[in-house]
Structure formats: C-alpha cells, structure tokens
mmCIF file of C-alpha atoms in Angstrom:
data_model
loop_
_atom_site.group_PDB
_atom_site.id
_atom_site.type_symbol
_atom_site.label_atom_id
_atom_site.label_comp_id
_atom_site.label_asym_id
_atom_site.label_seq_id
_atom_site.Cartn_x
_atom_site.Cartn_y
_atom_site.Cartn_z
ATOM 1 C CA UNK A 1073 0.000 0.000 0.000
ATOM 2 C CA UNK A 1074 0.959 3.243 -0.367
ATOM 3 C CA UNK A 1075 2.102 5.302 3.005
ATOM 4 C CA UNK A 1076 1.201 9.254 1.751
ATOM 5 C CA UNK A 1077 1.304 12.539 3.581
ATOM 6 C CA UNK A 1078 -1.490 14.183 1.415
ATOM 7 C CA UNK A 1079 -4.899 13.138 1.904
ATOM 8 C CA UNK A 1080 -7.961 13.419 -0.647
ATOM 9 C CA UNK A 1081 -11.707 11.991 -1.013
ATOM 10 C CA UNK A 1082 -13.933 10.333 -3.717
ATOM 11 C CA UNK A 1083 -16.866 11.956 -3.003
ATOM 12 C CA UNK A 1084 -20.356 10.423 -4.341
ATOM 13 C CA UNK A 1085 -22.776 12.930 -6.004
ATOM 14 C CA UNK A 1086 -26.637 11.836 -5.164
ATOM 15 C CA UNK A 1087 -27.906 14.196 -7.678
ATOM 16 C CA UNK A 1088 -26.005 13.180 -10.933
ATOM 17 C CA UNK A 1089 -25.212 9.530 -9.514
ATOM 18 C CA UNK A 1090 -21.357 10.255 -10.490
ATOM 19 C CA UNK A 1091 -18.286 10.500 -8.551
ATOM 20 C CA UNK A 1092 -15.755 13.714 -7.530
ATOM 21 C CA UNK A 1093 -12.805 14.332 -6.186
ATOM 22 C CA UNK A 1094 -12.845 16.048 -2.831
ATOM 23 C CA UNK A 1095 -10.173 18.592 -2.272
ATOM 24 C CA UNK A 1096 -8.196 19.331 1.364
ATOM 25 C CA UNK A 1097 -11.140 21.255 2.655
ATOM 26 C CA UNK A 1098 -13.576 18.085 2.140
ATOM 27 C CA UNK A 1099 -11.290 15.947 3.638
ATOM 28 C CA UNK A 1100 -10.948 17.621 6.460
ATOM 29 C CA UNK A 1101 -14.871 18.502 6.613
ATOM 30 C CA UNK A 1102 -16.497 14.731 6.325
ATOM 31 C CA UNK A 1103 -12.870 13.399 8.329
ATOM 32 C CA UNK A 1104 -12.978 10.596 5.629
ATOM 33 C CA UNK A 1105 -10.034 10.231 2.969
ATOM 34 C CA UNK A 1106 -9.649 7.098 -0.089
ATOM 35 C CA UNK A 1107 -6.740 8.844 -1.644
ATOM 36 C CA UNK A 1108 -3.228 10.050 -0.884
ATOM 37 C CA UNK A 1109 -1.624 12.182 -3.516
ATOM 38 C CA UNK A 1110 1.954 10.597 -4.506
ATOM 39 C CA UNK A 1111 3.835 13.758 -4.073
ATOM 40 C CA UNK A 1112 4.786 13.044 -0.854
ATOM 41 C CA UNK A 1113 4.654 9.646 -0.347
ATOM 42 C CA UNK A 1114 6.326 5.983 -0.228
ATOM 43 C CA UNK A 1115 5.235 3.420 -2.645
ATOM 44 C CA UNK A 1116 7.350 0.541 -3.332
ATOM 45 C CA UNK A 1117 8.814 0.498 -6.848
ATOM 46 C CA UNK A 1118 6.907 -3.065 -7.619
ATOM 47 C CA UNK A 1119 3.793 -0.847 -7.812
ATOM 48 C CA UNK A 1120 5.651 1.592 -10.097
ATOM 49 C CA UNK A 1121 6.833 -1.620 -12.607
ATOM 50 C CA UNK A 1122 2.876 -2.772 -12.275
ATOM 51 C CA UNK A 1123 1.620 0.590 -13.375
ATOM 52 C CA UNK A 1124 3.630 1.634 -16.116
ATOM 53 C CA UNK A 1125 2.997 -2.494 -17.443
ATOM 54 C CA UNK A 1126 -0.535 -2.901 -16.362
ATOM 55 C CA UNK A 1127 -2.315 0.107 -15.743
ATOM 56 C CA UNK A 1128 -5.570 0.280 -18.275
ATOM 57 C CA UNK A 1129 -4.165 1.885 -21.465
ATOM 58 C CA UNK A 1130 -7.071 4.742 -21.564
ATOM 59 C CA UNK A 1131 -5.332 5.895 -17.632
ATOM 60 C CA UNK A 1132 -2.308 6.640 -19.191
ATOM 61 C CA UNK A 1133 -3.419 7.669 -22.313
ATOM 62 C CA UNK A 1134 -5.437 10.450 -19.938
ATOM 63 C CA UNK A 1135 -2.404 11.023 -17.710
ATOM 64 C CA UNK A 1136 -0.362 11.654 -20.921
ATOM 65 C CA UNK A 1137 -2.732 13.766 -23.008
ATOM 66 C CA UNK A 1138 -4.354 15.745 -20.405
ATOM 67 C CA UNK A 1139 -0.878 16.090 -17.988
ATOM 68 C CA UNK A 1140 -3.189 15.454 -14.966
ATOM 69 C CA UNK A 1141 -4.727 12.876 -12.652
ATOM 70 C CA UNK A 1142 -1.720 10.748 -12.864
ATOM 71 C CA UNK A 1143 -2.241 11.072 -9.009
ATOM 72 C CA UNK A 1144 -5.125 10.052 -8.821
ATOM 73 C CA UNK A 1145 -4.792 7.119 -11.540
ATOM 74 C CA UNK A 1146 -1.586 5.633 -8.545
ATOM 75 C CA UNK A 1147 -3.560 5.773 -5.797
ATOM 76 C CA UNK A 1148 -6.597 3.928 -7.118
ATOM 77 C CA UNK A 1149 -3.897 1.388 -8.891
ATOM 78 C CA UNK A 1150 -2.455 0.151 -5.378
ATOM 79 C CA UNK A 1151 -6.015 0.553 -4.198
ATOM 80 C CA UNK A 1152 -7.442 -1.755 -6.761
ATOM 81 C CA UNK A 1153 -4.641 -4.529 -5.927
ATOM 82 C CA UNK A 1154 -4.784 -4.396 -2.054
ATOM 83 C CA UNK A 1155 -8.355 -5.209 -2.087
ATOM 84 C CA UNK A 1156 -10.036 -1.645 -2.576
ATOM 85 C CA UNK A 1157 -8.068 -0.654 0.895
ATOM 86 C CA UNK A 1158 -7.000 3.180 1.043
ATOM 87 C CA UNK A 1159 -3.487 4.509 1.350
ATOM 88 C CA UNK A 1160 -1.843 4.203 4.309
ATOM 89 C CA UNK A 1161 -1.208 7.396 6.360
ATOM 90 C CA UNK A 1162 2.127 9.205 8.573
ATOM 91 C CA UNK A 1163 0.915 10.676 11.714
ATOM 92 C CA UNK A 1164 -0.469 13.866 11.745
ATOM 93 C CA UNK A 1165 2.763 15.541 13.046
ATOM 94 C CA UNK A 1166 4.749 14.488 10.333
ATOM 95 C CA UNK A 1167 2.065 15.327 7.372
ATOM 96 C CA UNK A 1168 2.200 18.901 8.925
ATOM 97 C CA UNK A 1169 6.235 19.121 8.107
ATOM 98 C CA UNK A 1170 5.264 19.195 4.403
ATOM 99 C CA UNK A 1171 7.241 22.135 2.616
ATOM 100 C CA UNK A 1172 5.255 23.514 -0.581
ATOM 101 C CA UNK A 1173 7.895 24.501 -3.417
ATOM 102 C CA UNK A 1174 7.570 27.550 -5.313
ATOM 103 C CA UNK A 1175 6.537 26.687 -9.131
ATOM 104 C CA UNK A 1176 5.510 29.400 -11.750
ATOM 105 C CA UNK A 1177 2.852 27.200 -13.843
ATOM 106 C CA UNK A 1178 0.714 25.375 -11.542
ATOM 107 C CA UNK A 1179 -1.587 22.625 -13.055
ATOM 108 C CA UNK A 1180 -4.600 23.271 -9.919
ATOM 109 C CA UNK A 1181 -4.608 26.997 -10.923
ATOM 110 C CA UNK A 1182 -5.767 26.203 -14.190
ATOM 111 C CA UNK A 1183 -9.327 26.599 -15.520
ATOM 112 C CA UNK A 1184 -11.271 23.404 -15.482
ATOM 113 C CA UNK A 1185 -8.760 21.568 -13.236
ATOM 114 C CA UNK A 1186 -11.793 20.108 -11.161
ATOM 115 C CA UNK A 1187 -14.248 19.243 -13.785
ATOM 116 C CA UNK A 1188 -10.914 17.520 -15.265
ATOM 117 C CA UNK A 1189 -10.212 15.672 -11.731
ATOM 118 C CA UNK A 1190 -14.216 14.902 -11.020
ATOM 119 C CA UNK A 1191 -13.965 13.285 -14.587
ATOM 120 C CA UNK A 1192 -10.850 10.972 -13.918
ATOM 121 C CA UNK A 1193 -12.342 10.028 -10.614
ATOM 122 C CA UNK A 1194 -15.450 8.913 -12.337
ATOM 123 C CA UNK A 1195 -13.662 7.137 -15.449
ATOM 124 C CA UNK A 1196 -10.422 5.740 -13.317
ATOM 125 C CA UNK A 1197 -13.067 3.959 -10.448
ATOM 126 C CA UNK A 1198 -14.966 1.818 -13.273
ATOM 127 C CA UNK A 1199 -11.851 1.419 -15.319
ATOM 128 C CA UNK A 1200 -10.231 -0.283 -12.444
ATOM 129 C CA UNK A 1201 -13.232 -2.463 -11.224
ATOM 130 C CA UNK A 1202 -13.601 -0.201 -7.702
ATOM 131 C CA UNK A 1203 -16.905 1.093 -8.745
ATOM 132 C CA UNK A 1204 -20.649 -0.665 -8.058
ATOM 133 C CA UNK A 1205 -23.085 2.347 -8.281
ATOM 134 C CA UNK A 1206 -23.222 4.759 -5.809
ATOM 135 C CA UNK A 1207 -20.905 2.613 -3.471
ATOM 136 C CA UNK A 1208 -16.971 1.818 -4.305
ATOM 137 C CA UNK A 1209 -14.970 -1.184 -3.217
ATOM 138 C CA UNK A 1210 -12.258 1.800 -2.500
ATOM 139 C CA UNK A 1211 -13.116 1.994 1.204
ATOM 140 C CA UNK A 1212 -13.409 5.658 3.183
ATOM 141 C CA UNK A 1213 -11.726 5.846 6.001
ATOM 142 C CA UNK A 1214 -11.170 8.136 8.937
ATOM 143 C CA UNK A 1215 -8.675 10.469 9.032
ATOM 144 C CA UNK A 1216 -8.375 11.318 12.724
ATOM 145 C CA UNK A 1217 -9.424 8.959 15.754
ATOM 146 C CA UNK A 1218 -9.560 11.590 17.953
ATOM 147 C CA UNK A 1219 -9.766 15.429 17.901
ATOM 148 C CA UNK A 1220 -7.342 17.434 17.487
ATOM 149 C CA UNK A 1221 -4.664 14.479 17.725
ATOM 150 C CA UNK A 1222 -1.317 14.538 16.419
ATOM 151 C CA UNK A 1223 -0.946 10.662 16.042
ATOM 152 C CA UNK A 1224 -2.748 7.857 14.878
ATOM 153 C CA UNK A 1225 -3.799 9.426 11.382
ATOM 154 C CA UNK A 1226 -5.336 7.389 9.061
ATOM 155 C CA UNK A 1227 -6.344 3.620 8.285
ATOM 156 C CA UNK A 1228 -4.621 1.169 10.600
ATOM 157 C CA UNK A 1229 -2.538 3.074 12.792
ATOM 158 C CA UNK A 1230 0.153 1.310 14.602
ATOM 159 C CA UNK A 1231 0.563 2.438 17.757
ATOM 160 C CA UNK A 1232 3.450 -0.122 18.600
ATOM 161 C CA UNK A 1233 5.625 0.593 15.539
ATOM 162 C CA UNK A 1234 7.417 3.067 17.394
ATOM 163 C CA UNK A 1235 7.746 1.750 20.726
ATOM 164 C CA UNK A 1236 11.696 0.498 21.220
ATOM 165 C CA UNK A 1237 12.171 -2.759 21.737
ATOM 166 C CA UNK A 1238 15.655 -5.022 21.395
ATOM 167 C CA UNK A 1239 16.506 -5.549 18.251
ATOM 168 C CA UNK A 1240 16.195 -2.059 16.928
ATOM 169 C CA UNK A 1241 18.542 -0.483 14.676
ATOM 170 C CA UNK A 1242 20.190 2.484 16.199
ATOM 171 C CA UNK A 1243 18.297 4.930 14.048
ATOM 172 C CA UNK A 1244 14.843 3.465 14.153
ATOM 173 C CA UNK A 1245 15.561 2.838 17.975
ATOM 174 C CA UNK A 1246 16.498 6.679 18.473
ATOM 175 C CA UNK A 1247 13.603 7.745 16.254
ATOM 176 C CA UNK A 1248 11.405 5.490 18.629
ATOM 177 C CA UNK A 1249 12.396 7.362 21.570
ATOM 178 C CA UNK A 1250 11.870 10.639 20.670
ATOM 179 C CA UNK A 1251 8.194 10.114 19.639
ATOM 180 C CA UNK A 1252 7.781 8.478 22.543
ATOM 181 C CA UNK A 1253 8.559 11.893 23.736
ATOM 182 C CA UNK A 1254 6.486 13.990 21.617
ATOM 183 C CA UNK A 1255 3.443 11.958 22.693
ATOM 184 C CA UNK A 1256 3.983 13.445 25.887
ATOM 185 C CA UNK A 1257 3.825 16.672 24.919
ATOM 186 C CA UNK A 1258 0.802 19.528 24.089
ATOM 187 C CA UNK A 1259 0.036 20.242 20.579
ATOM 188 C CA UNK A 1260 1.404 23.804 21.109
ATOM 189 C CA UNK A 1261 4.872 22.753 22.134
ATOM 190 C CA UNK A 1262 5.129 20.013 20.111
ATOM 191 C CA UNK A 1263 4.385 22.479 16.602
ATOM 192 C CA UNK A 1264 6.666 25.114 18.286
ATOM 193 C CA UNK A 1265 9.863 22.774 19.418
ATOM 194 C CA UNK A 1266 9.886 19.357 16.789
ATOM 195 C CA UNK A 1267 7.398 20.447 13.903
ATOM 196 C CA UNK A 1268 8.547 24.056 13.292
ATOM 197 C CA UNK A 1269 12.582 23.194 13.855
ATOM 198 C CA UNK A 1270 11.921 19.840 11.464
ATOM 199 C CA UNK A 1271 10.218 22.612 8.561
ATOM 200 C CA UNK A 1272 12.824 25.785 9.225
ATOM 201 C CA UNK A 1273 16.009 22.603 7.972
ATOM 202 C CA UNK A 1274 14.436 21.097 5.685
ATOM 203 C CA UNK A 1275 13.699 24.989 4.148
ATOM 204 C CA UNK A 1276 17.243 25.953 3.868
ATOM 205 C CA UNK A 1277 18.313 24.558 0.938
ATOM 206 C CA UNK A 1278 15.111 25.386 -0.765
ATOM 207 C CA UNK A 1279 14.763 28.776 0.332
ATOM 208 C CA UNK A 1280 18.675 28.979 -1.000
ATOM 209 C CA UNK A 1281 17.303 27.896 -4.381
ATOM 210 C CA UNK A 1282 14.662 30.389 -4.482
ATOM 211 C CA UNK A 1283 12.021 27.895 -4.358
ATOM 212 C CA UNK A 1284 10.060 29.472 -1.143
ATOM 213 C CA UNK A 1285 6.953 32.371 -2.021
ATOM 214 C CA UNK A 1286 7.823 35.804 -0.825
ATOM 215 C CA UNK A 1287 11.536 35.273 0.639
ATOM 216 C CA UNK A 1288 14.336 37.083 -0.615
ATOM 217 C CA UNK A 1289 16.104 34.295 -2.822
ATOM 218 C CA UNK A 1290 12.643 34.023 -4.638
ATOM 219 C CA UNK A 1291 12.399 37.352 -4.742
ATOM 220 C CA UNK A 1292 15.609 37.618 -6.527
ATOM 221 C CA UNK A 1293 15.020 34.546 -8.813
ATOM 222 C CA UNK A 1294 11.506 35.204 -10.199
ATOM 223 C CA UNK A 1295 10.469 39.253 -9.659
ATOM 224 C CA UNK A 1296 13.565 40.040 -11.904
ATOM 225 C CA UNK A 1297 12.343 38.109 -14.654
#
C-alpha cells in the first residue's frame, strides 16, 4: 500500500449519480479520505513496474494527453490490488512538516482543473473495477481517531511501531524514543519545538534555491524576470 502525507476523497454525487474528487477542505470537513496524492509519499517500486505495465491503457493515455490525474490514476492502482483498501497514512505531526515549493505554472490553478479531476475520478473507479453504483470497493476511512490528535492518522494506525524494543537499529531505535517523547507533549509545544525546527532545515536549501513564495532568494530569482 501506499504510506502518503497528502490526503484526498472520492466523493459520491446523489444528484447526478457520479463520482468527484474532494479537495483538502472536504477531507478535512467529512474526516474521511480514499486517496493520498503521490507527491509526498512511499510506494514501493513493484507498484511503479505494475503501473507503467498494467495500468488500463485509456489511464495513461489520460495522464499523458491531459498532464493530470496521474495522481489520482496511482492511488486507485495500489487501491485496486490491495483489495479496494486506502493509502496508508504518517501521523499527523509528520504530514504537517510538508514544505510547498515555489513553481511558476501550476496545473490546480488552471481553468477546469476540477471538472478535469471529477472526470478521472469517475472514469479511473470503473476502469479499475472499484466502482458498483453509488458505493466503491475503495473503502473511506477516517482520518483522525480523535480530535485534534497529532498521532494515529489514518487507516490502521500502529501504535506499537514506534515503541523500542531489542533488536532495533540504532536509528529506528532513536527515532522510537523521541516520539515516545512527543506523545507526551501539548500540541502547542510540540508544533513550536519538533514540527517548526523539522520545517525551518528542511527549508534551507530550498529557500537557498529560491524555491520558497515571498523570501528574498525568490524574490531575486523570479520578480527580476
């Protein structure tokens, strides 16, 4: 399965009796996700092989023409060979150390980028088998257990994964600790001392490149042009 940061919904339209694609805001509105958008994510390159070999030609002939969806089309891929089960999760905490690069053509600012998503939901669900009616083998599920909670995001949430035990590598067993940690701590001083230290390093480099809205290296980089 695939293990994503970016959460989305297949949403069900009553009226019409199709399918759309929920953005963040729905998401986050009905707590319910079937879709994690590969841009930040793990997938194991098996899958890749499988799609690029076996992947319905009319998805990638709509991924190439278009230059869209091809999100979309992975997610319900792995989906549709794992049984209709949705994408695997990080915690919360970690989804929130996302860092958005700077680009100057963005595909989602275009005109007709959701009737062109809605569509490829619609099409990619019955192209892959995942679709009977109004209902989906693609299960929903929630995204948080609890309000307001910082771990445990997701489908299947392991709570033990990160508990050390003997055996452990050094890295995995020092990672272990330290979210042992954070689970002791509030929301407030866990954003202010792990989450916004984690985002500030893994900025540098990109900032240096420009690739950060409204700092001075962007400034430099794209405003001169």
């Amino acid at each position: 399965r695939l293990v994503g940061y970016d959460a989305r919904l297949h949403i069900p339209d009553m009226e019409s009796g199709r399918f759309e694609y929920g953005y963040k805001s729905a998401t986050e509105k009905y707590n319910r996700y079937s879709i994690t958008l590969p841009r930040y994510c793990f997938v194991h390159r098996d899958y890749l092989n499988l799609y690029m070999s076996y992947a319905p030609e009319p998805i990638i002939e709509r991924v190439e023409t278009t230059f869209e969806c091809e999100d979309i089309a992975l997610s319900f891929f792995v989906s549709a060979l794992t049984n209709g089960d949705p994408p695997l999760l990080a915690d919360f905490w970690a989804t929130k150390t996302q860092i958005k690069l700077y680009s100057s053509a963005t595909i989602s600012g275009t005109s007709g980028h959701k009737k062109v998503r809605d569509q490829c939901v619609e099409d990619f669900l019955s192209m892959l088998l995942l679709r009977r009616g109004l209902k989906t083998k693609l299960l929903v599920h929630e995204l948080w257990h609890e309000k307001d909670i910082m771990f445990g995001y997701g489908a299947e949430p392991d709570s033990d994964l990160l508990k050390p035990r003997e055996g452990m590598v050094q890295r995995h067993a020092s990672l272990a600790e330290r979210v042992q940690k954070w689970k002791h701590m509030s929301k407030e001083d866990l954003n202010a001392k792990v989450i916004s230290p984690m985002m500030v390093e893994a900025s540098e480099e990109a900032m240096k490149a420009g690739l950060l809205d409204g700092t001075a290296p962007w400034k430099a980089r794209w405003k001169a042009r």
